[in-house]
Coordinates of C-alpha atoms in Angstrom, one line a residue:
M1 CA -15.5 -104.4 -48.2
G2 CA -12.9 -102.4 -46.2
R3 CA -10.1 -103.1 -48.6
D4 CA -12.1 -101.7 -51.5
R5 CA -12.6 -98.5 -49.6
I6 CA -8.9 -97.7 -49.3
K7 CA -6.8 -96.4 -52.2
I8 CA -3.1 -95.7 -52.4
L9 CA -1.7 -92.4 -53.5
D10 CA 1.9 -92.0 -54.7
G11 CA 4.8 -90.5 -52.6
G12 CA 6.8 -87.3 -52.8
M13 CA 8.1 -85.9 -56.0
G14 CA 10.5 -83.0 -55.2
T15 CA 12.4 -84.9 -52.5
T16 CA 12.5 -88.0 -54.6
L17 CA 14.1 -86.0 -57.4
E18 CA 16.7 -84.6 -54.9
A19 CA 17.5 -88.1 -53.7
M20 CA 18.2 -89.1 -57.3
G21 CA 20.6 -86.2 -57.7
H22 CA 18.4 -83.7 -59.6
S23 CA 18.3 -80.1 -58.6
V24 CA 15.0 -78.5 -57.5
N25 CA 16.4 -75.1 -56.8
S26 CA 15.0 -73.3 -59.9
E27 CA 12.0 -71.1 -59.8
L28 CA 9.9 -74.1 -61.0
W29 CA 11.4 -76.5 -58.3
G30 CA 11.1 -80.0 -59.6
S31 CA 8.6 -79.0 -62.4
E32 CA 11.6 -77.7 -64.4
L33 CA 12.1 -81.3 -65.6
L34 CA 8.8 -81.0 -67.6
H35 CA 10.8 -78.8 -69.9
T36 CA 14.3 -80.0 -69.6
N37 CA 14.0 -83.8 -69.2
P38 CA 10.4 -85.1 -69.1
E39 CA 11.6 -88.7 -69.3
I40 CA 13.0 -88.5 -65.8
M41 CA 9.7 -87.4 -64.5
A42 CA 7.9 -90.1 -66.5
G43 CA 10.1 -92.7 -64.9
I44 CA 9.3 -91.6 -61.4
H45 CA 5.5 -91.7 -62.2
R46 CA 6.0 -95.2 -63.7
Q47 CA 7.9 -96.5 -60.6
Y48 CA 5.1 -95.2 -58.3
A49 CA 2.6 -97.1 -60.5
Q50 CA 4.7 -100.2 -60.3
A51 CA 5.1 -99.8 -56.5
G52 CA 1.3 -100.1 -56.2
A53 CA -0.1 -96.5 -56.3
D54 CA -3.8 -96.3 -57.4
L55 CA -3.5 -92.6 -57.9
V56 CA -0.5 -90.6 -59.1
E57 CA -0.1 -86.8 -59.0
T58 CA 1.3 -84.6 -61.7
C59 CA 4.5 -82.6 -60.9
T60 CA 2.7 -79.2 -60.9
Y61 CA 2.5 -78.3 -57.2
Q62 CA 4.4 -75.0 -57.5
L63 CA 3.8 -74.6 -61.2
T64 CA 1.7 -71.6 -62.4
S65 CA 1.3 -69.8 -65.7
G66 CA 3.2 -66.9 -64.2
N67 CA 6.3 -68.6 -62.9
L68 CA 6.4 -70.9 -65.9
S69 CA 6.2 -67.9 -68.3
N70 CA 9.0 -66.2 -66.4
Y71 CA 11.1 -69.3 -66.6
L72 CA 10.5 -69.8 -70.4
S73 CA 11.2 -66.1 -71.0
T74 CA 14.5 -66.4 -69.2
I75 CA 15.4 -69.5 -71.2
Q76 CA 14.5 -67.8 -74.5
A77 CA 16.5 -64.7 -73.6
S78 CA 19.5 -66.8 -72.8
K79 CA 19.2 -68.7 -76.1
T80 CA 18.8 -65.4 -78.0
S81 CA 21.8 -63.7 -76.4
S82 CA 24.1 -66.7 -76.9
S83 CA 23.1 -67.2 -80.6
P84 CA 24.5 -65.3 -83.6
T85 CA 22.2 -62.5 -84.9
F86 CA 19.3 -63.8 -87.0
S87 CA 20.5 -67.4 -86.8
Y88 CA 18.4 -68.9 -84.1
N89 CA 17.7 -72.6 -84.7
E90 CA 14.0 -73.0 -84.6
N91 CA 14.1 -76.8 -84.1
Q92 CA 16.5 -76.7 -81.2
N93 CA 15.5 -79.2 -78.4
N94 CA 12.5 -80.2 -80.6
D95 CA 10.6 -77.2 -79.2
T96 CA 7.6 -75.8 -81.1
S97 CA 9.1 -73.4 -83.7
H98 CA 9.3 -69.8 -82.6
T99 CA 7.9 -66.9 -84.5
Q100 CA 8.1 -63.1 -84.1
D101 CA 4.9 -63.3 -82.0
H102 CA 6.8 -64.2 -78.9
D103 CA 3.9 -63.8 -76.5
H104 CA 1.7 -66.2 -78.5
D105 CA 4.5 -68.9 -78.5
Q106 CA 5.1 -68.4 -74.8
D107 CA 1.4 -69.0 -74.0
Y108 CA 1.4 -72.1 -76.2
D109 CA 4.5 -73.5 -74.5
T110 CA 3.1 -72.7 -71.0
N111 CA -0.2 -74.6 -71.7
S112 CA 1.6 -77.4 -73.4
L113 CA 3.8 -78.1 -70.5
F114 CA 0.9 -78.3 -68.2
C115 CA -0.8 -80.8 -70.5
R116 CA 2.5 -82.7 -70.8
S117 CA 2.5 -83.2 -67.0
I118 CA -0.9 -84.9 -67.2
D119 CA 0.2 -87.0 -70.2
L120 CA 3.2 -88.3 -68.4
V121 CA 1.1 -89.7 -65.5
H122 CA -1.5 -91.1 -67.9
T123 CA 1.2 -92.9 -69.9
A124 CA 2.9 -94.2 -66.7
F125 CA -0.1 -96.3 -65.9
S126 CA -0.5 -97.7 -69.4
S127 CA 3.2 -98.6 -69.5
S128 CA 3.4 -100.1 -66.0
P129 CA 4.0 -103.9 -66.3
L130 CA 2.4 -104.6 -62.9
H131 CA -0.9 -102.9 -63.6
G132 CA -1.5 -103.5 -67.3
S133 CA -2.7 -101.0 -69.9
S134 CA -6.2 -100.2 -68.7
I135 CA -6.9 -96.8 -67.1
N136 CA -10.3 -95.8 -65.8
T137 CA -11.0 -92.2 -66.4
V138 CA -14.1 -92.6 -64.3
T139 CA -13.6 -94.2 -60.9
H140 CA -15.3 -97.6 -60.4
V141 CA -15.2 -99.2 -57.0
T142 CA -15.8 -102.9 -57.2
H143 CA -17.3 -104.8 -54.3
S144 CA -15.2 -107.9 -55.1
H145 CA -12.4 -108.4 -52.6
Q146 CA -10.1 -109.4 -55.4
R147 CA -10.3 -105.9 -57.0
T148 CA -9.8 -107.4 -60.5
D149 CA -10.9 -104.0 -62.0
K150 CA -7.9 -101.9 -61.3
S151 CA -8.9 -98.2 -61.3
K152 CA -5.9 -96.0 -61.9
D153 CA -6.4 -92.3 -61.6
V154 CA -4.5 -89.2 -62.7
V155 CA -4.4 -86.4 -60.1
F156 CA -3.7 -82.8 -61.1
S157 CA -1.6 -81.2 -58.3
C158 CA -2.3 -77.6 -57.2
G159 CA -0.4 -76.1 -54.4
P160 CA -1.4 -73.0 -52.4
Y161 CA -0.4 -69.5 -53.3
G162 CA 2.2 -69.8 -50.5
S163 CA 4.0 -72.4 -52.5
T164 CA 5.1 -69.8 -55.1
L165 CA 6.7 -67.5 -52.5
R166 CA 10.3 -67.5 -51.3
P167 CA 10.5 -68.7 -48.6
G168 CA 7.5 -70.9 -49.0
A169 CA 4.5 -70.1 -46.8
E170 CA 2.6 -73.4 -46.8
Y171 CA 3.3 -74.0 -43.2
S172 CA 2.9 -70.4 -41.9
G173 CA 0.2 -68.9 -44.1
L174 CA 2.1 -65.6 -44.1
Y175 CA 0.9 -64.1 -47.4
P176 CA 1.8 -60.6 -48.4
P177 CA -1.0 -58.0 -49.0
P178 CA -3.2 -58.1 -50.9
Y179 CA -3.2 -61.9 -50.7
G180 CA -3.0 -61.6 -46.9
P181 CA -3.7 -59.0 -44.2
S182 CA -1.8 -55.8 -43.9
S183 CA 0.8 -55.9 -41.1
S184 CA 0.0 -54.2 -37.8
G185 CA 2.6 -51.8 -36.4
S186 CA 1.8 -53.0 -32.9
S187 CA 2.3 -56.7 -33.7
E188 CA 5.4 -58.7 -33.3
V189 CA 7.5 -58.9 -36.5
G190 CA 7.2 -62.3 -38.1
S191 CA 4.5 -63.4 -35.8
D192 CA 1.9 -65.9 -37.3
K193 CA -0.7 -64.3 -35.1
A194 CA 0.0 -60.9 -36.5
M195 CA 0.1 -61.8 -40.1
N196 CA -2.1 -64.7 -41.2
N197 CA -5.6 -63.7 -40.0
F198 CA -7.7 -60.6 -40.8
E199 CA -9.1 -58.3 -38.2
S200 CA -12.8 -58.5 -37.6
S201 CA -13.2 -54.8 -38.4
V202 CA -14.9 -53.5 -41.6
E203 CA -11.5 -52.8 -43.1
G204 CA -10.3 -56.3 -42.2
Q205 CA -13.4 -57.9 -43.8
S206 CA -12.9 -55.8 -46.9
Q207 CA -9.2 -57.0 -47.1
E208 CA -10.3 -60.6 -46.7
E209 CA -12.9 -60.4 -49.5
E210 CA -10.2 -58.9 -51.8
A211 CA -7.8 -61.7 -50.8
I212 CA -10.4 -64.3 -51.6
R213 CA -11.1 -62.7 -54.9
L214 CA -7.4 -62.7 -55.9
L215 CA -6.8 -66.2 -54.7
T216 CA -9.9 -67.4 -56.5
K217 CA -8.4 -66.0 -59.7
F218 CA -5.0 -67.5 -58.9
H219 CA -6.4 -71.0 -58.6
L220 CA -8.9 -70.7 -61.5
D221 CA -6.2 -69.5 -63.9
K222 CA -4.1 -72.6 -63.2
L223 CA -7.1 -74.9 -63.7
L224 CA -8.0 -73.3 -67.0
T225 CA -4.6 -74.1 -68.5
V226 CA -5.7 -77.7 -68.8
A227 CA -9.5 -77.6 -68.4
L228 CA -10.2 -76.1 -71.8
V229 CA -8.2 -78.8 -73.6
E230 CA -10.7 -81.6 -73.8
E231 CA -8.3 -84.5 -74.6
T232 CA -6.2 -83.5 -71.6
W233 CA -9.1 -82.8 -69.2
R234 CA -10.7 -86.2 -69.9
K235 CA -7.5 -87.9 -68.6
I236 CA -7.8 -86.3 -65.1
E237 CA -9.9 -88.0 -62.4
W238 CA -8.9 -85.8 -59.4
I239 CA -7.7 -82.3 -58.6
A240 CA -5.5 -82.1 -55.5
F241 CA -5.5 -78.8 -53.7
E242 CA -2.8 -79.6 -51.2
T243 CA -1.0 -78.0 -48.2
I244 CA -3.6 -75.3 -48.0
P245 CA -2.8 -73.3 -44.8
L246 CA -5.7 -70.7 -44.6
L247 CA -9.4 -70.8 -44.2
Y248 CA -9.9 -68.0 -46.7
E249 CA -7.8 -69.8 -49.3
I250 CA -10.1 -72.8 -48.9
K251 CA -13.0 -70.6 -49.6
A252 CA -11.2 -69.2 -52.7
I253 CA -10.6 -72.7 -53.9
R254 CA -14.2 -73.8 -53.6
L255 CA -15.3 -70.6 -55.3
A256 CA -12.8 -71.3 -58.1
M257 CA -14.2 -74.8 -58.6
G258 CA -17.7 -73.4 -58.8
E259 CA -16.7 -70.9 -61.4
L260 CA -14.8 -73.6 -63.3
Y261 CA -17.8 -75.8 -63.4
D262 CA -19.9 -73.0 -64.8
L263 CA -17.4 -72.1 -67.4
L264 CA -16.9 -75.7 -68.5
R265 CA -20.7 -76.4 -68.6
R266 CA -20.9 -73.6 -71.3
H267 CA -17.6 -74.7 -73.0
Y268 CA -18.5 -78.3 -73.3
W269 CA -22.3 -77.9 -73.7
K270 CA -22.4 -80.1 -76.8
A271 CA -20.5 -83.0 -75.3
E272 CA -22.7 -82.8 -72.2
T273 CA -25.7 -84.0 -74.1
L274 CA -24.0 -87.4 -74.3
E275 CA -22.2 -87.4 -71.0
D276 CA -23.9 -85.3 -68.4
G277 CA -21.4 -83.5 -66.2
W278 CA -18.3 -85.4 -67.3
Y279 CA -16.2 -82.2 -67.0
K280 CA -16.9 -82.0 -63.2
K281 CA -13.7 -83.5 -61.9
K282 CA -13.5 -84.7 -58.3
F283 CA -11.3 -82.6 -56.0
W284 CA -9.8 -82.8 -52.6
I285 CA -8.5 -80.2 -50.2
T286 CA -5.8 -81.2 -47.7
C287 CA -4.0 -79.1 -45.1
P288 CA -0.7 -79.1 -43.3
F289 CA -0.5 -79.3 -39.5
P290 CA 2.9 -78.2 -38.4
N291 CA 3.3 -79.0 -34.7
S292 CA -0.1 -80.7 -35.0
Q293 CA -1.9 -77.3 -35.5
F294 CA -3.7 -75.7 -38.5
P295 CA -1.5 -72.7 -39.5
Q296 CA -4.2 -70.0 -39.4
M297 CA -4.7 -68.1 -36.2
G298 CA -8.2 -67.1 -35.0
P299 CA -9.2 -63.7 -33.6
N300 CA -8.8 -65.2 -30.1
G301 CA -5.0 -65.6 -30.7
Y302 CA -5.2 -69.4 -30.9
H303 CA -4.9 -71.7 -33.9
V304 CA -8.2 -72.4 -35.7
E305 CA -9.8 -75.6 -34.4
I306 CA -10.7 -78.6 -36.5
D307 CA -14.5 -77.9 -36.1
E308 CA -14.1 -74.5 -37.8
L309 CA -11.9 -75.9 -40.4
M310 CA -14.4 -78.7 -41.2
D311 CA -17.2 -76.1 -41.5
T312 CA -15.1 -74.1 -44.0
L313 CA -14.3 -77.3 -46.0
I314 CA -17.8 -78.7 -46.4
S315 CA -20.4 -76.1 -45.6
P316 CA -22.6 -75.9 -48.7
T317 CA -22.5 -72.1 -48.8
M318 CA -20.2 -69.2 -48.0
H319 CA -21.5 -65.9 -46.6
C320 CA -20.1 -62.8 -48.3
Q321 CA -20.7 -59.1 -47.8
G322 CA -22.7 -57.3 -50.4
Q323 CA -24.9 -54.2 -50.9
G324 CA -28.6 -54.1 -50.3
Q325 CA -31.2 -52.2 -52.2
V326 CA -30.6 -49.0 -50.3
G327 CA -26.8 -49.4 -50.1
E328 CA -26.6 -51.0 -46.7
A329 CA -24.1 -53.9 -46.2
V330 CA -25.8 -57.3 -46.2
T331 CA -24.6 -60.8 -45.9
K332 CA -25.6 -63.2 -48.7
P333 CA -24.9 -66.9 -49.0
I334 CA -23.0 -68.1 -52.0
P335 CA -23.3 -71.9 -52.9
M336 CA -20.0 -73.7 -53.3
P337 CA -19.0 -77.2 -54.5
I338 CA -18.3 -79.5 -51.7
P339 CA -14.9 -81.3 -52.0
N340 CA -15.0 -85.1 -52.7
G341 CA -12.0 -85.5 -50.3
I342 CA -10.6 -83.6 -47.3
G343 CA -7.7 -84.3 -44.9
I344 CA -4.1 -84.0 -44.1
N345 CA -0.8 -83.8 -46.0
C346 CA 2.8 -82.6 -45.5
T347 CA 2.5 -83.3 -41.8
N348 CA 4.7 -85.3 -39.3
P349 CA 3.1 -88.8 -39.0
S350 CA 3.3 -88.6 -35.2
Y351 CA 0.3 -86.2 -35.2
L352 CA -2.0 -88.3 -37.4
S353 CA -3.7 -90.4 -34.8
S354 CA -5.2 -87.5 -32.8
L355 CA -5.8 -85.4 -36.0
S356 CA -7.7 -88.2 -37.8
K357 CA -10.0 -88.7 -34.8
E358 CA -10.7 -84.9 -34.7
F359 CA -11.5 -84.9 -38.4
T360 CA -13.8 -87.9 -38.0
N361 CA -15.7 -86.5 -35.1
A362 CA -16.0 -83.1 -36.8
L363 CA -17.4 -84.7 -40.0
K364 CA -19.7 -86.9 -37.9
G365 CA -21.1 -83.8 -36.2
Q366 CA -21.7 -82.1 -39.6
L367 CA -23.4 -85.2 -41.0
Q368 CA -25.7 -85.5 -38.0
R369 CA -26.7 -81.9 -38.2
Q370 CA -27.5 -82.2 -41.9
R371 CA -30.0 -85.0 -41.5
E372 CA -32.7 -82.9 -43.1
R373 CA -30.8 -82.6 -46.3
E374 CA -31.9 -85.0 -49.0
Q375 CA -28.3 -85.8 -50.0
R376 CA -25.5 -85.6 -47.4
P377 CA -22.0 -84.9 -48.7
K378 CA -20.0 -88.0 -49.5
V379 CA -16.4 -87.2 -48.6
S380 CA -13.3 -89.3 -48.6
F381 CA -10.5 -88.9 -46.0
V382 CA -7.2 -88.1 -47.7
C383 CA -4.0 -88.5 -45.7
Y384 CA -0.5 -88.4 -47.0
P385 CA 2.1 -87.4 -44.3
D386 CA 5.7 -86.7 -44.6
G387 CA 8.3 -89.4 -44.0
G388 CA 9.0 -88.0 -40.5
Q389 CA 11.8 -85.6 -41.3
V390 CA 11.8 -81.9 -40.5
Y391 CA 12.0 -79.2 -43.2
D392 CA 13.6 -75.7 -42.8
V393 CA 11.9 -73.3 -45.3
H394 CA 14.9 -70.8 -45.1
T395 CA 17.7 -73.3 -45.7
R396 CA 15.5 -75.5 -47.9
S397 CA 17.0 -78.6 -46.2
W398 CA 15.7 -81.6 -44.2
S399 CA 16.9 -83.0 -40.9
T400 CA 16.4 -86.6 -39.7
P401 CA 15.1 -87.0 -36.1
L402 CA 16.7 -89.5 -33.7
G403 CA 15.6 -93.0 -34.6
G404 CA 15.4 -92.4 -38.3
S405 CA 12.4 -93.5 -40.5
D406 CA 11.7 -97.1 -41.6
P407 CA 9.4 -97.5 -44.6
D408 CA 7.7 -100.6 -43.3
E409 CA 7.0 -99.1 -39.9
W410 CA 5.8 -95.9 -41.5
A411 CA 3.4 -97.7 -43.7
K412 CA 2.0 -99.9 -40.8
G413 CA 1.4 -96.8 -38.7
L414 CA -0.4 -95.0 -41.4
L415 CA -2.5 -98.0 -42.3
S416 CA -3.6 -98.6 -38.7
I417 CA -5.0 -95.1 -38.7
A418 CA -6.6 -95.5 -42.2
R419 CA -8.4 -98.7 -41.1
E420 CA -9.9 -97.0 -38.0
V421 CA -11.0 -94.1 -40.1
E422 CA -12.5 -96.4 -42.8
K423 CA -14.6 -98.3 -40.2
A424 CA -16.0 -95.2 -38.4
K425 CA -19.8 -94.9 -38.6
F426 CA -22.6 -92.6 -37.4
K427 CA -26.3 -93.0 -36.7
S428 CA -28.2 -91.6 -39.7
N429 CA -31.8 -92.3 -38.5
D430 CA -33.9 -90.3 -36.1
N431 CA -34.0 -92.7 -33.1
K432 CA -34.7 -91.0 -29.8
N433 CA -31.2 -92.0 -28.6
D434 CA -29.4 -90.6 -31.6
N435 CA -27.6 -88.0 -29.4
D436 CA -26.6 -90.5 -26.7
N437 CA -22.9 -91.4 -26.8
D438 CA -22.4 -90.0 -30.3
N439 CA -19.0 -88.7 -29.3
D440 CA -17.9 -91.9 -27.7
N441 CA -17.4 -93.6 -31.0
D442 CA -14.3 -91.6 -31.8
C443 CA -12.9 -93.3 -34.8
G444 CA -14.2 -96.8 -35.0
D445 CA -11.9 -98.2 -32.3
G446 CA -14.2 -100.9 -31.1
K447 CA -17.3 -103.0 -31.7
E448 CA -19.6 -100.0 -32.1
S449 CA -17.9 -99.1 -35.3
E450 CA -18.3 -102.5 -36.8
R451 CA -22.0 -102.8 -36.1
N452 CA -24.1 -103.2 -39.2
S453 CA -27.4 -102.3 -37.6
E454 CA -30.1 -100.4 -39.4
G455 CA -29.6 -96.6 -39.5
E456 CA -25.8 -96.6 -39.4
E457 CA -23.7 -95.3 -42.3
Y458 CA -20.0 -94.8 -42.8
V459 CA -18.7 -91.4 -41.8
W460 CA -16.3 -91.4 -44.7
D461 CA -17.0 -92.3 -48.3
G462 CA -13.5 -93.9 -48.6
V463 CA -9.9 -93.4 -47.6
I464 CA -6.9 -92.4 -49.7
V465 CA -3.4 -92.8 -48.2
G466 CA 0.0 -92.0 -49.5
G467 CA 3.2 -90.1 -48.8
C468 CA 4.4 -86.5 -49.1
C469 CA 7.9 -85.1 -48.6
K470 CA 10.7 -87.5 -47.9
T471 CA 8.6 -90.5 -48.9
S472 CA 9.4 -92.5 -52.1
F473 CA 8.9 -95.8 -53.8
D474 CA 9.8 -97.9 -50.7
E475 CA 7.1 -96.3 -48.6
I476 CA 4.4 -96.8 -51.3
R477 CA 5.5 -100.4 -51.9
A478 CA 5.3 -101.0 -48.2
L479 CA 1.8 -99.4 -48.1
K480 CA 0.6 -101.8 -50.9
T481 CA 2.2 -104.9 -49.3
N482 CA 0.8 -104.2 -45.8
L483 CA -2.6 -103.1 -47.0
D484 CA -3.0 -106.4 -48.9
K485 CA -1.9 -108.3 -45.8
M486 CA -4.3 -106.4 -43.5
Y487 CA -7.3 -107.7 -45.4
E488 CA -6.0 -111.0 -46.9
K489 CA -7.9 -113.2 -44.3
E490 CA -11.2 -111.3 -44.7

């Protein structure tokens, strides 16, 4: 049973491209190859599938309609300026022919490149000799240990707003206004504490609401580039919101998913009569933990704790300020979709053991407090750390710590954590001793987690493990090999 509850995600894309000699220094980072050489990217997806990945992400982490449009405009301007007057070759590079309606063509090219990113992953599974040609666009988890039904899932990658900034702000959460708080003259320049959390004043709350509104639009706009194209949207199984450094951006993402579901319900209303809710794709939200801490600071001057992060991730509603009947400020709850997966990415693997236990205990507490609900949230733990190297956002370079990084040891360490997380259980009944020793069963590290007594349920719906920056095919292959060995005698 345990083996069937663990899936393998692919590894890093940008750093893998760099290791192969490709530049990722343009405005689009590695996504530039979607336009200039998609076969290179297709080959990387294919190698991850062959290495054993059950899920493969698109190369769209930093990609937005805005930076892609700017890039295409620059390319178009360069072609025009270097070509003889009125003699532009419309068939150059097999691009869609250009017309005088430049804006229309630019929009078409922007959306088509997003769709191409999904097609490349989808095709990678069908062309992988190790995994055959069958792709499940709806996840099916078999209870057979042999896992003869290989479910291969396309994951649409969506980075935070901070991934579009120079330097990147995924680790700091330092967003400029109006996407972040206004700087305070009395605060230290460049201080995370000064810049990445809003004041608790009325003005601060107003700024936060505006930031949430803008970030909701930022994420929704990206989703709509592919969600309204039915053929493309049906190929996606998961949406990965990854490296999210701020609580209010998590709220914006969940609001964006709620708006997306409402829009697609109306857009696909005819198809829904045959397949109820097919357009509601699963999504996960993962966060970075530089130096083992969530980037956002709290009003007390300390980093936000896992319990507060968990509440923001899976609370069924968000409370927003509004106007009452006589104009007074009131707080009203807004329902939000609950992610199908939450967890950790782009983090040094040395922090995973303690962080995974904190996540498990925090979710366990939420589940036990929600006993009255008819349906508790079913959430998978998603964990794809870095390869162990350290990244400098200013020089955009990596440094290797003493001792280096071995793919096999990296995989074994990650899988030992994944197995403990997978086994963790909680008491779901109303026995009088429910509250006794609840916190002693941290993460399934003993016999308590393996009990199959009545009233116990798994804390997590499943586990997804993979690699982020500075991981590649060797790490994913090692994950597959060691995961199979871990359960081969069961």
